[in-house]
Tab-separated table of C-alpha atoms in Angstrom:
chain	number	residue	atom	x	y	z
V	19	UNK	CA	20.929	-10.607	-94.475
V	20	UNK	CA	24.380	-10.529	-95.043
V	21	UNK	CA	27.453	-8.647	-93.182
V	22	UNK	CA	30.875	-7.423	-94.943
V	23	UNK	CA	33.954	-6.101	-94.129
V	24	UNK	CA	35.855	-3.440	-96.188
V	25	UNK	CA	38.910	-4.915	-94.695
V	26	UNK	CA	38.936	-8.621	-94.535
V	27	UNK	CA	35.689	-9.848	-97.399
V	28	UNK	CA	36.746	-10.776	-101.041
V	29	UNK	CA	36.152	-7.790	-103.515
V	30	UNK	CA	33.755	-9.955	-105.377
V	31	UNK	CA	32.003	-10.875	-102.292
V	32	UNK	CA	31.983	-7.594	-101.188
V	33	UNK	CA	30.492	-6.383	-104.845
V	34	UNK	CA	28.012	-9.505	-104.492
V	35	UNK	CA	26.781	-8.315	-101.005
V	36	UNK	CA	26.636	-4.568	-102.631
V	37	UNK	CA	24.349	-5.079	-105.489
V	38	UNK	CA	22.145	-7.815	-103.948
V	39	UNK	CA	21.109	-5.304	-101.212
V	40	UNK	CA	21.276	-2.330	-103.738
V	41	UNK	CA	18.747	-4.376	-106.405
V	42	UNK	CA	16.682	-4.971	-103.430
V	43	UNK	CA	16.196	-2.298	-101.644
V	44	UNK	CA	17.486	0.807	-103.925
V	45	UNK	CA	15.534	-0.599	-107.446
V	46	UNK	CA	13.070	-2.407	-105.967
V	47	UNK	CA	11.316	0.817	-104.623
V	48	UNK	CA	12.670	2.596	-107.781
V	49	UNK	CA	10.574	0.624	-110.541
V	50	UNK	CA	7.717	-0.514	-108.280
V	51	UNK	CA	7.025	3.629	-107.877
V	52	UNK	CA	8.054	4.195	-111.544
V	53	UNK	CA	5.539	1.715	-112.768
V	54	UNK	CA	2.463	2.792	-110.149
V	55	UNK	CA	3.136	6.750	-109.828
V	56	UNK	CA	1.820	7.703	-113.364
V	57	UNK	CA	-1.150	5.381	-112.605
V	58	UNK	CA	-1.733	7.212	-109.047
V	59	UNK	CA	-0.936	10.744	-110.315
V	60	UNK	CA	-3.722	10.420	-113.449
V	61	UNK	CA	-6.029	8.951	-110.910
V	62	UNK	CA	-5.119	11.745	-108.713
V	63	UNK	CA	-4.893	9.760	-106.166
V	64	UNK	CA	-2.970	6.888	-104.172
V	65	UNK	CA	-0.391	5.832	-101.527
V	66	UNK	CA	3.043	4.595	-101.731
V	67	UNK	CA	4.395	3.458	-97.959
V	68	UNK	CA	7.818	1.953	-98.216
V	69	UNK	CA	9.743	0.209	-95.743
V	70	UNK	CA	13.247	1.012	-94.735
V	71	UNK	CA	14.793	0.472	-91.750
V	72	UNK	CA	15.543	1.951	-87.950
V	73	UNK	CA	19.156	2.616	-89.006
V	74	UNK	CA	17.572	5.528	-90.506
V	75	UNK	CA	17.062	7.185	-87.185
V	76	UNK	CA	20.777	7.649	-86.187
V	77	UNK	CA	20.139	9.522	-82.865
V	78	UNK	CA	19.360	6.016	-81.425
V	79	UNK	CA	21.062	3.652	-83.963
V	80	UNK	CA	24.646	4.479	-84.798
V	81	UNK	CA	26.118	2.473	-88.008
V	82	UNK	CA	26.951	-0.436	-87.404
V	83	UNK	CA	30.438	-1.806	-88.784
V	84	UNK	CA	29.374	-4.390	-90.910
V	85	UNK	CA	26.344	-3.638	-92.482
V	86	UNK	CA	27.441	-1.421	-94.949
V	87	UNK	CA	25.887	-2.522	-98.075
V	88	UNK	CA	22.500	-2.876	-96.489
V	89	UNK	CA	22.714	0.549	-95.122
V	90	UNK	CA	23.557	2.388	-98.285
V	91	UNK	CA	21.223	0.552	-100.244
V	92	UNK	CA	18.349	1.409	-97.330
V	93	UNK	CA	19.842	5.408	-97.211
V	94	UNK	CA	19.035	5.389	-101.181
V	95	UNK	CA	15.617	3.814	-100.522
V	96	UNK	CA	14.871	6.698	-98.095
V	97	UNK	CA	16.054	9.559	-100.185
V	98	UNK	CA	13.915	7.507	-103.194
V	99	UNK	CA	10.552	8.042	-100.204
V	100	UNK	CA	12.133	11.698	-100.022
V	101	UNK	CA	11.611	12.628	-103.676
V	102	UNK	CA	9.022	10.322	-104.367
V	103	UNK	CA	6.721	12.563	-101.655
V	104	UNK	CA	7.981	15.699	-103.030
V	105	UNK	CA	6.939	15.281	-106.900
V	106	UNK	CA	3.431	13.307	-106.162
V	107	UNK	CA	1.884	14.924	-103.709
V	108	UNK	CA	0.919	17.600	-105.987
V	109	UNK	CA	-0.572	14.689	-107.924
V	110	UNK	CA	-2.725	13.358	-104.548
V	111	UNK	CA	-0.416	10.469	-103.992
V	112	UNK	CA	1.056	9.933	-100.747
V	113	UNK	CA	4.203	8.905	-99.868
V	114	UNK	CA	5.475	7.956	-96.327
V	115	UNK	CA	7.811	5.191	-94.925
V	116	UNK	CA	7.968	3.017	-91.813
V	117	UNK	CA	11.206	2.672	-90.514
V	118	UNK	CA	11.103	-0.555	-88.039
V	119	UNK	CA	13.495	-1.432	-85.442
V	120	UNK	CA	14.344	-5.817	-84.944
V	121	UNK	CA	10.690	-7.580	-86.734
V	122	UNK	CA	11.086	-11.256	-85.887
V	123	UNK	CA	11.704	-12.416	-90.078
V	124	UNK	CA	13.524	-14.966	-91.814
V	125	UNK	CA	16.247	-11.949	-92.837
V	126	UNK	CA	16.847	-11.314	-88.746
V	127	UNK	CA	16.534	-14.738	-87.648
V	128	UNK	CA	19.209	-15.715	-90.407
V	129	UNK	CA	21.270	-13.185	-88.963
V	130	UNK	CA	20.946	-14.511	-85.202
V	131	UNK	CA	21.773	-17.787	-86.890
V	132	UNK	CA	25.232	-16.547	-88.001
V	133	UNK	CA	25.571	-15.626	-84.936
V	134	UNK	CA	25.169	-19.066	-82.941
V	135	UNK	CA	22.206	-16.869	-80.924
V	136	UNK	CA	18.479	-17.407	-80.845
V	137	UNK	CA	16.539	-14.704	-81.620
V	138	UNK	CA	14.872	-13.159	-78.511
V	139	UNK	CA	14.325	-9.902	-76.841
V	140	UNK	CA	17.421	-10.979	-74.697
V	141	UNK	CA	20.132	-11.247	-77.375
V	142	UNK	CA	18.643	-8.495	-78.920
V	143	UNK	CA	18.918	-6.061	-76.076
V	144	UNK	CA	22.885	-7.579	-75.592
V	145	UNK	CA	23.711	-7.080	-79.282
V	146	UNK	CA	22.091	-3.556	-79.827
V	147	UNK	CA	21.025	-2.436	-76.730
V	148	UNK	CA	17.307	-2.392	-77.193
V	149	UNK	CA	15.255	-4.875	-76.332
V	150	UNK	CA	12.485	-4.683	-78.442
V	151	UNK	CA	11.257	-7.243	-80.586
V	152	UNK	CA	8.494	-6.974	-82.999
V	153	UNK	CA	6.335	-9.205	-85.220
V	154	UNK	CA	5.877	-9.072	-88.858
V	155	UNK	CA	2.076	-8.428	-88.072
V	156	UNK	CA	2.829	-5.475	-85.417
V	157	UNK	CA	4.632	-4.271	-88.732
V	158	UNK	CA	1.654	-4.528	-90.908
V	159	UNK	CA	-0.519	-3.510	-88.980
V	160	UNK	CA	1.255	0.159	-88.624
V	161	UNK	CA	1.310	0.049	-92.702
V	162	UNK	CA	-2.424	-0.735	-92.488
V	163	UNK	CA	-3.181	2.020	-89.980
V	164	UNK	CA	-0.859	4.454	-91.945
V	165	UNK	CA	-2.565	3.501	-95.563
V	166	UNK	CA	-6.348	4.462	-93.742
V	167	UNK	CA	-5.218	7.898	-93.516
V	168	UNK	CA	-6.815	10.762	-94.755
V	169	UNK	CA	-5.377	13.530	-96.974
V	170	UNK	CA	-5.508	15.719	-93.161
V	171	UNK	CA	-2.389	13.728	-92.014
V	172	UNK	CA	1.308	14.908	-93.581
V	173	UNK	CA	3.299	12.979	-96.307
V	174	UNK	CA	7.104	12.096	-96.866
V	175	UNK	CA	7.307	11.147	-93.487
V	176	UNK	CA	9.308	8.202	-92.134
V	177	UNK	CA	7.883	6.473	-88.426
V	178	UNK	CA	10.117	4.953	-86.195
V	179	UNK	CA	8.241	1.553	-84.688
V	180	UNK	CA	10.475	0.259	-81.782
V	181	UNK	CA	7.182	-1.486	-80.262
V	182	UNK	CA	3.830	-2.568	-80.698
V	183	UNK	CA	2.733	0.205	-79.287
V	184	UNK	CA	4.202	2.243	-81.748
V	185	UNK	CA	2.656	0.615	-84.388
V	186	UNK	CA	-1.017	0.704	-83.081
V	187	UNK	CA	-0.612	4.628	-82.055
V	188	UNK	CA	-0.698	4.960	-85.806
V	189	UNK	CA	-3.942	4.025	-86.436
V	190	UNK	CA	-4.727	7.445	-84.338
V	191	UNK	CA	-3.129	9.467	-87.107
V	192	UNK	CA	0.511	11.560	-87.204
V	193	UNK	CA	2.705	10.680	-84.459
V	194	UNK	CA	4.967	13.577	-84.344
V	195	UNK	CA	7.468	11.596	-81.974
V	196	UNK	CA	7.679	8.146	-84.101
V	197	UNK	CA	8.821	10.741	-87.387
V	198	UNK	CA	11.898	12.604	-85.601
């Protein structure tokens, strides 16, 4: 995970930082659905379930001022889970995203690193104001619970996990609240 500044990183740095998050994020969920959808759609059936980020949900996370590439790259991932949900569901495929706030990952603890902080509910609540902190199995377990669904529950959705509670209220079905 990498920051940037517009005003004071290299141009090349800046263009390194750019297309490293843009290959990742952006392509990566381009040609992994490219090469699965026209499996799913002759099947008539599957489930795509990417995940993007809480900086999606901008009524509680403004943009930040130095992660610039990362966001644009995420903002093209979730227009990608946009389309992707419009075209296949007439095919049976589902497409949905999880959006989760601070997971406890190498990418976040790197961050914290930079930062001379450890990584802990604390710091996080003094650095974004929220003090939630998540594991990488709260995480899969809300993709888990999302990918048992039935055809009942919606597609092109994208749920906001702040807590472990969020995550396991999934496994109920739609959460109208975690997708605004």
């Amino acid at each position: 995970f990498s920051t940037m500044s517009f005003v004071s990183t290299s141009y090349e740095d800046a263009l390194r930082d750019f297309w490293f998050n843009m290959d990742t994020n952006a392509l990566g969920t381009f040609l992994c659905a490219k090469k699965v959808a026209p499996v799913m759609a002759s099947r008539g059936s599957g489930q795509i379930l990417n995940v993007v980020t809480n900086h999606m949900k901008r009524r509680l996370f403004p943009p930040s001022s130095s992660e610039h590439s990362y966001d644009a790259s995420k903002w093209a991932q979730f227009g990608l889970n946009e389309s992707l949900a419009c075209e296949l569901k007439d095919y049976g495929v589902r497409v949905n995203a999880i959006c989760p706030a601070a997971t406890r990952t190498p990418m976040l603890q790197g961050f914290f690193d930079q930062l001379g902080l450890p990584l802990n509910r604390e710091t996080l609540a003094e650095c974004s104001g929220f003090d939630s902190l998540m594991e990488i199995e709260d995480v899969g377990e809300a993709a888990c619970n999302i990918l048992d669904w039935d055809d009942t529950q919606p597609v092109g959705k994208a749920f906001l996990l702040m807590t472990r509670d969020d995550c396991q209220r999934l496994k109920a079905g739609y959460a109208a609240d975690l997708a605004e």
